[in-house]
Coordinates of C-alpha atoms and ligand atoms in Angstrom, one line a residue:
M128 CA 0.0 0.0 0.0
L129 CA 1.3 3.4 -1.0
C130 CA 2.0 5.3 2.2
S131 CA 4.4 8.1 1.8
H132 CA 4.3 11.4 3.6
A133 CA 3.2 13.1 0.4
A134 CA 0.4 10.6 0.2
L135 CA -0.5 11.1 3.8
A136 CA -0.7 14.8 3.3
L137 CA -2.7 14.4 0.2
A138 CA -5.2 12.3 2.0
L139 CA -5.4 14.8 4.8
A140 CA -7.1 17.0 2.3
I141 CA -10.1 14.8 2.8
L142 CA -11.4 17.2 5.2
N143 CA -14.7 15.9 6.2
W144 CA -13.5 12.4 6.3
Q145 CA -12.2 10.4 9.1
V146 CA -8.5 10.0 8.9
T147 CA -6.8 7.8 11.3
D148 CA -3.4 6.5 10.2
C149 CA -1.3 6.5 7.1
D150 CA -2.9 3.6 5.3
S151 CA -6.5 4.5 6.0
L152 CA -5.8 8.1 5.2
L153 CA -4.5 7.4 1.8
V154 CA -6.7 4.6 1.1
P155 CA -10.1 5.3 2.4
F156 CA -10.6 3.8 -1.0
V157 CA -11.3 0.2 -0.6
K158 CA -12.4 -2.4 -3.1
Y159 CA -16.1 -2.3 -3.7
P160 CA -17.6 -5.2 -1.7
G161 CA -17.7 -8.2 -3.9
Y162 CA -15.8 -6.6 -6.8
M163 CA -13.5 -9.2 -8.3
G164 CA -11.9 -7.3 -11.1
S165 CA -8.3 -6.4 -11.4
L166 CA -8.7 -2.6 -10.8
S167 CA -7.6 -1.4 -7.5
V168 CA -7.8 2.2 -6.6
T169 CA -4.7 2.4 -4.4
G170 CA -4.4 6.0 -3.8
G171 CA -5.8 9.4 -4.0
S172 CA -8.3 11.4 -2.2
V173 CA -11.5 13.2 -2.7
L174 CA -12.4 16.4 -1.0
F175 CA -15.8 17.9 -0.8
S176 CA -16.0 21.6 0.1
P177 CA -19.3 23.1 0.9
R178 CA -20.2 25.5 -1.8
G179 CA -19.4 29.1 -1.9
S180 CA -18.1 31.6 0.5
D181 CA -21.4 31.4 2.4
A182 CA -20.4 28.0 3.8
F183 CA -18.8 29.4 6.8
L184 CA -19.8 28.9 10.4
T185 CA -22.8 31.1 11.1
H186 CA -24.2 29.7 14.4
R187 CA -22.7 27.9 17.2
G188 CA -24.3 26.2 20.1
P189 CA -23.3 24.0 22.9
D190 CA -24.2 20.8 21.0
V191 CA -24.6 21.7 17.4
F192 CA -21.5 23.4 16.3
L193 CA -22.4 23.9 12.8
T194 CA -25.1 25.5 10.9
Q195 CA -24.0 26.3 7.5
A196 CA -25.6 28.7 5.2
S197 CA -25.2 26.8 2.0
D198 CA -26.8 26.5 -1.4
A199 CA -26.8 22.7 -1.0
S200 CA -24.2 21.8 -3.5
Q201 CA -20.9 20.0 -3.1
I202 CA -17.7 21.1 -4.7
M203 CA -15.6 18.0 -5.3
S204 CA -11.9 17.8 -5.8
Y205 CA -10.2 14.5 -6.2
E206 CA -7.1 12.6 -7.2
I207 CA -7.5 8.9 -8.0
I208 CA -4.7 6.5 -8.6
G209 CA -5.5 3.0 -9.9
G210 CA -8.8 3.8 -11.5
D211 CA -9.7 2.5 -14.9
A212 CA -7.0 3.5 -17.3
S213 CA -9.4 3.6 -20.2
C214 CA -11.6 6.3 -18.6
G215 CA -11.1 9.4 -20.6
T216 CA -10.4 7.6 -23.8
A217 CA -12.9 4.8 -24.0
N218 CA -16.2 5.5 -25.7
V219 CA -18.6 5.3 -22.8
T220 CA -21.6 6.9 -24.5
G221 CA -24.7 5.3 -23.1
I222 CA -22.9 3.3 -20.5
A223 CA -24.5 4.1 -17.1
N224 CA -22.1 5.2 -14.4
A225 CA -19.0 4.6 -16.6
C226 CA -16.0 6.2 -15.0
G227 CA -18.2 7.8 -12.3
V228 CA -17.3 9.3 -9.0
H229 CA -20.5 9.5 -7.0
I230 CA -21.9 9.8 -3.6
H231 CA -24.2 6.9 -2.9
V232 CA -26.9 6.5 -0.3
G233 CA -25.2 3.7 1.7
A234 CA -23.6 4.5 5.0
N235 CA -20.6 2.2 4.9
C236 CA -18.6 0.0 2.5
S237 CA -19.0 -3.3 4.3
D238 CA -22.0 -4.7 2.4
A239 CA -22.8 -4.1 -1.2
S240 CA -26.5 -4.7 -0.6
T241 CA -26.8 -1.5 1.5
I242 CA -24.9 0.9 -0.8
G243 CA -27.8 1.7 -3.1
G244 CA -27.9 4.3 -5.7
H245 CA -26.8 7.9 -6.1
F246 CA -27.5 10.3 -3.3
W247 CA -29.2 13.5 -4.0
N248 CA -32.4 15.4 -3.1
K249 CA -35.0 13.9 -5.3
T250 CA -37.6 16.3 -4.1
L251 CA -35.6 19.2 -5.3
Y252 CA -34.2 17.8 -8.5
S253 CA -35.6 15.1 -10.7
T254 CA -32.4 14.7 -12.7
D255 CA -29.5 12.8 -11.2
P256 CA -26.7 15.4 -10.8
W257 CA -24.1 12.6 -10.5
Q258 CA -24.6 11.2 -14.0
S259 CA -22.2 13.6 -15.6
V260 CA -19.5 13.3 -12.9
M261 CA -16.7 11.2 -14.5
Y262 CA -13.0 10.9 -14.1
K263 CA -10.4 10.7 -16.8
T264 CA -7.2 8.8 -16.3
V265 CA -4.0 10.2 -17.6
K266 CA -0.8 8.4 -16.9
G267 CA -2.4 6.3 -14.2
K268 CA -4.0 9.3 -12.4
A269 CA -7.2 11.1 -12.5
Y270 CA -7.9 14.4 -10.8
A271 CA -10.2 17.3 -10.9
T272 CA -10.7 20.3 -8.8
N273 CA -13.8 22.2 -7.9
V274 CA -16.4 20.1 -9.7
R275 CA -19.7 21.5 -8.5
I276 CA -22.5 19.0 -8.0
A277 CA -25.9 20.4 -7.2
T278 CA -27.3 17.6 -5.0
G279 CA -29.8 19.7 -3.1
L280 CA -28.1 18.5 0.0
T281 CA -25.6 20.1 2.4
N282 CA -22.2 18.7 3.2
Q283 CA -23.7 17.8 6.5
E284 CA -26.3 15.7 4.9
V285 CA -23.9 13.8 2.7
A286 CA -21.3 13.4 5.4
D287 CA -22.3 9.9 6.5
R288 CA -22.6 8.4 3.0
V289 CA -20.1 6.7 0.7
V290 CA -18.3 7.7 -2.5
I291 CA -18.2 5.0 -5.2
I292 CA -15.7 4.9 -8.0
H293 CA -16.7 3.1 -11.2
D294 CA -14.8 1.6 -14.1
A295 CA -15.4 2.3 -17.8
A296 CA -18.1 -0.4 -17.8
G297 CA -20.0 1.2 -15.0
A298 CA -19.0 -1.4 -12.4
R299 CA -18.4 -0.3 -8.9
I300 CA -14.7 -0.8 -8.2
S301 CA -14.1 1.2 -5.1
C302 CA -15.9 2.5 -2.1
I303 CA -14.9 5.3 0.3
P304 CA -16.8 5.9 3.5
V305 CA -17.4 9.6 4.0
S306 CA -17.2 10.1 7.7
I307 CA -16.9 13.0 9.9
G308 CA -13.8 14.6 11.3
S309 CA -13.3 15.1 14.9
P310 CA -16.0 17.1 16.6
G311 CA -15.1 20.7 16.8
G312 CA -12.5 20.4 14.1
L313 CA -12.2 23.4 11.8
V314 CA -11.4 23.3 8.2
S315 CA -10.5 25.8 5.7
S316 CA -10.3 25.0 2.0
Y317 CA -10.9 28.3 0.4
L318 CA -7.6 29.9 0.0
V319 CA -7.9 33.1 -1.8
S320 CA -5.2 35.7 -2.6
Y321 CA -4.5 38.0 0.2
P322 CA -6.4 41.3 -0.4
G323 CA -4.2 43.6 -2.4
Y324 CA -1.6 40.9 -3.1
T325 CA -0.4 41.4 -6.6
G326 CA 2.4 38.7 -6.7
K327 CA 2.3 35.6 -8.8
L328 CA 1.8 33.1 -6.1
S329 CA -1.6 31.5 -5.9
V330 CA -2.2 29.0 -3.1
M331 CA -4.7 26.2 -3.3
G332 CA -5.3 23.6 -0.8
S333 CA -6.9 22.9 2.5
L334 CA -6.1 23.2 6.2
R335 CA -7.6 21.5 9.1
F336 CA -7.5 22.4 12.8
S337 CA -8.5 19.7 15.2
P338 CA -9.2 20.7 18.8
H339 CA -6.5 19.4 21.2
G340 CA -8.7 17.6 23.6
S341 CA -10.3 20.1 25.9
D342 CA -7.0 22.1 25.8
A343 CA -6.9 25.5 24.4
S344 CA -4.6 24.4 21.5
Q345 CA -5.1 23.7 17.8
I346 CA -3.7 20.8 15.9
L347 CA -3.0 21.8 12.3
S348 CA -2.8 19.6 9.3
Y349 CA -2.7 21.0 5.8
K350 CA -1.8 20.4 2.2
I351 CA -1.3 23.3 0.0
S352 CA 0.1 23.9 -3.5
G353 CA 1.1 27.1 -5.1
G354 CA 2.9 28.5 -2.1
D355 CA 6.4 29.9 -2.2
S356 CA 8.6 27.2 -3.8
S357 CA 11.6 28.6 -1.9
C358 CA 10.0 27.9 1.4
G359 CA 11.9 25.0 2.9
T360 CA 15.2 25.8 1.1
A361 CA 15.6 29.5 1.4
N362 CA 17.4 30.8 4.4
V363 CA 14.6 32.7 6.3
T364 CA 16.4 33.2 9.5
G365 CA 15.3 36.4 11.0
I366 CA 12.6 37.1 8.4
A367 CA 9.4 37.6 10.3
N368 CA 6.5 35.4 9.2
A369 CA 8.5 33.9 6.3
C370 CA 6.7 30.8 5.0
G371 CA 4.2 31.1 7.8
V372 CA 0.7 29.5 8.2
H373 CA -1.1 31.4 10.9
I374 CA -4.5 32.3 12.3
H375 CA -4.9 36.0 12.3
V376 CA -7.3 38.2 14.3
G377 CA -9.4 39.3 11.3
T378 CA -12.7 37.8 10.6
N379 CA -12.8 37.9 6.9
C380 CA -10.6 38.2 3.8
S381 CA -12.2 41.1 2.2
D382 CA -10.2 44.0 3.6
A383 CA -6.5 43.8 4.4
S384 CA -6.8 46.6 6.9
T385 CA -8.9 44.4 9.2
I386 CA -6.8 41.2 9.1
G387 CA -4.4 42.3 11.8
G388 CA -1.8 40.2 13.5
H389 CA -1.5 36.7 14.8
F390 CA -4.3 35.4 17.0
W391 CA -3.6 33.9 20.3
N392 CA -4.3 34.4 24.0
K393 CA -1.8 37.1 25.0
T394 CA -3.0 36.9 28.6
L395 CA -1.9 33.3 28.9
Y396 CA 1.2 33.3 26.6
S397 CA 3.5 36.2 26.0
A398 CA 5.4 34.5 23.2
D399 CA 3.7 34.2 19.8
P400 CA 3.0 30.5 19.2
W401 CA 2.6 31.1 15.5
Q402 CA 6.1 32.2 14.9
S403 CA 7.5 28.8 14.4
V404 CA 4.7 27.5 12.2
M405 CA 6.1 27.3 8.7
Y406 CA 5.6 25.3 5.6
A407 CA 8.3 23.7 3.4
T408 CA 7.5 23.3 -0.3
V409 CA 8.6 20.1 -2.0
N410 CA 7.7 19.6 -5.7
G411 CA 5.3 22.4 -5.6
K412 CA 3.4 21.1 -2.5
A413 CA 3.6 21.6 1.2
S414 CA 2.0 19.6 3.8
A415 CA 2.1 18.8 7.5
A416 CA 0.1 16.7 9.8
D417 CA -0.7 17.3 13.5
V418 CA 1.3 20.4 14.3
T419 CA 0.2 21.5 17.8
I420 CA -0.1 25.2 18.3
A421 CA -0.7 26.3 21.9
T422 CA -2.7 29.4 21.3
G423 CA -4.5 29.4 24.6
L424 CA -7.8 29.5 22.6
T425 CA -10.3 26.9 21.9
N426 CA -11.4 26.0 18.4
Q427 CA -14.6 27.8 19.1
E428 CA -12.6 30.9 19.8
V429 CA -10.6 30.8 16.6
A430 CA -13.5 29.7 14.4
D431 CA -14.4 33.0 13.0
R432 CA -10.9 34.1 12.3
V433 CA -8.8 33.9 9.1
V434 CA -5.8 31.8 8.1
I435 CA -3.0 33.6 6.3
I436 CA -0.2 32.0 4.3
H437 CA 3.0 33.9 3.8
D438 CA 5.8 33.7 1.3
A439 CA 9.5 33.4 2.0
T440 CA 9.8 37.2 2.5
G441 CA 7.0 37.2 5.0
A442 CA 4.5 38.8 2.7
R443 CA 0.9 37.7 3.0
I444 CA -0.1 35.8 -0.1
S445 CA -3.2 34.0 0.8
C446 CA -6.2 34.2 3.1
S447 CA -9.0 31.9 4.0
Q448 CA -11.8 31.5 6.4
M449 CA -12.7 28.4 8.4
Y450 CA -15.8 26.5 9.3
F451 CA -16.6 23.7 11.6
F452 CA -16.8 20.0 11.0
K453 CA -20.2 18.6 11.7
Q454 CA -20.7 17.4 15.2
P455 CA -21.2 13.7 14.8
P456 CA -24.6 12.4 15.7
Ligands
NAG250 C1 -19.7 5.6 -29.1 O1 -20.7 4.7 -28.8 C2 -22.0 5.0 -29.2 C3 -23.0 4.0 -28.6 O2 -22.5 2.7 -28.7 C4 -22.1 5.1 -30.7 O3 -23.4 5.5 -31.1 C5 -21.1 6.1 -31.2 O4 -21.0 6.1 -32.6 C6 -19.7 5.8 -30.6 N1 -18.8 6.9 -30.9 C7 -17.6 6.8 -31.4 C8 -16.8 8.0 -31.6 O5 -17.1 5.7 -31.7
NAG251 C1 -23.8 -0.5 7.0 O1 -24.9 0.3 6.7 C2 -26.1 -0.4 6.7 C3 -27.2 0.6 6.3 O2 -26.8 1.4 5.2 C4 -26.4 -0.9 8.1 O3 -27.6 -1.6 8.1 C5 -25.2 -1.8 8.6 O4 -25.4 -2.1 9.9 C6 -23.9 -1.0 8.4 N1 -22.9 -1.9 8.7 C7 -21.9 -1.6 9.5 C8 -20.8 -2.6 9.7 O5 -21.8 -0.5 10.0
NAG252 C1 -34.8 18.6 -0.4 O1 -35.4 19.7 -1.0 C2 -36.6 20.1 -0.4 C3 -37.1 21.3 -1.3 O2 -36.2 22.3 -1.3 C4 -36.4 20.5 1.0 O3 -37.6 20.9 1.6 C5 -35.8 19.3 1.8 O4 -35.4 19.7 3.1 C6 -34.5 18.8 1.1 N1 -34.2 17.5 1.6 C7 -33.0 17.3 2.2 C8 -32.8 16.0 2.8 O5 -32.2 18.2 2.3
NAG253 C1 21.0 32.6 7.2 O1 20.8 34.0 7.4 C2 21.2 34.5 8.6 C3 20.7 35.9 8.8 O2 20.9 36.7 7.6 C4 22.7 34.4 8.7 O3 23.2 34.8 10.0 C5 23.1 32.9 8.5 O4 24.5 32.7 8.5 C6 22.5 32.3 7.3 N1 22.7 30.9 7.3 C7 23.1 30.2 6.2 C8 23.2 28.7 6.3 O5 23.3 30.8 5.1
NAG254 C1 -14.7 42.1 7.8 O1 -14.3 42.1 9.1 C2 -14.2 43.4 9.7 C3 -13.8 43.3 11.1 O2 -12.8 42.4 11.3 C4 -15.6 44.1 9.6 O3 -15.5 45.5 10.0 C5 -16.1 44.1 8.1 O4 -17.4 44.6 8.1 C6 -16.0 42.7 7.6 N1 -16.4 42.7 6.2 C7 -17.2 41.9 5.7 C8 -17.5 42.0 4.2 O5 -17.8 41.0 6.3
NAG255 C1 -6.9 33.6 28.0 O1 -6.3 33.0 29.1 C2 -6.8 33.5 30.4 C3 -5.9 32.9 31.5 O2 -6.0 31.5 31.4 C4 -8.3 33.2 30.5 O3 -8.8 33.7 31.7 C5 -9.0 33.8 29.3 O4 -10.4 33.4 29.3 C6 -8.4 33.4 28.0 N1 -9.0 34.2 26.9 C7 -9.6 33.6 25.9 C8 -10.1 34.6 24.9 O5 -9.8 32.4 25.9

């Protein structure tokens, strides 16, 4: 089983999905129950973002952390290794589900008889929005970013279902349980250019902050691409904020004048815990898993702030907001 650090990081992008260890991270893709064919999706990840900038945390309560304003679509990004190599070139006209990547109604991958058909809001839409969602394999990999699927369901509503990968004949070859990240976990997958930033860097990716027990700390995992490629190799000694990934005090990314400095509990800690949090780019990507940052603040307290990514000169290149994982039932 492929299980490199890069793969680990890649899989960490599966924000709403349970990630436990390296293998299960990278391969939440398992063979479809009963599938006897030779295809084996050995790697990759799929990420669903709630749609639009309205998908941020809007309400918080003691029990239900998350109420998202949402237009009930999913935005899917994926990378699939080991899918059907003929997808993208084979003529699949008229072949139902050929090369599909779909959310199904089933709640787990253990029993084919419970996986059922495509999952969407049939009250709202009579046409199956998954029909057109297909992958194309190029040199053994298939990927796509930001495919919008109007399911009429929120990410919360699809969070306990499964994703099925099909081959070019429409057979189900792989199954991925979509499960929920740790309660109170925060994710951010909308990295936009920092307001006013005119440089060439354009960061994409996702970050996840898990709560650190009941501690007032965050545990950061991320995978980004498009950051400063010199981060990790450049000598940034003494350069404030160089290559940093930090939560700032601002509450939105629309106005640079409101983003302010690093966010932590200054009553509790005099030293800035963000200073040492830096990314290192390798082959265009940067990732990390489980970096603990003792901010003296709970995830609830940082939830409405922004995450800023810096280049090797310390300039702010990217900004994103966060929202909560669903509280598991
Ligand atoms: C693809 O398959 C369909 C259905 O079998 C057929 O009508 C069509 O002519 C084929 N297209 C090509 C380019 O071979
Ligand atoms: C799998 O999901 C089905 C319903 O979709 C449920 O009946 C069954 O108990 C689940 N199996 C496991 C192992 O969770
Ligand atoms: C499906 O859409 C209908 C009509 O907008 C809505 O009332 C219902 O809550 C939706 N169902 C789900 C499960 O979201
Ligand atoms: C890195 O930069 C610092 C400050 O400019 C300097 O003191 C140090 O010698 C440099 N280190 C290397 C390995 O070049
Ligand atoms: C952005 O946040 C600032 C305060 O941090 C606030 O004054 C401003 O209204 C917010 N802008 C938007 C578009 O929400
Ligand atoms: C910061 O830490 C102090 C001392 O532990 C605590 O009283 C306060 O509530 C904390 N502030 C926030 C915003 O969590």
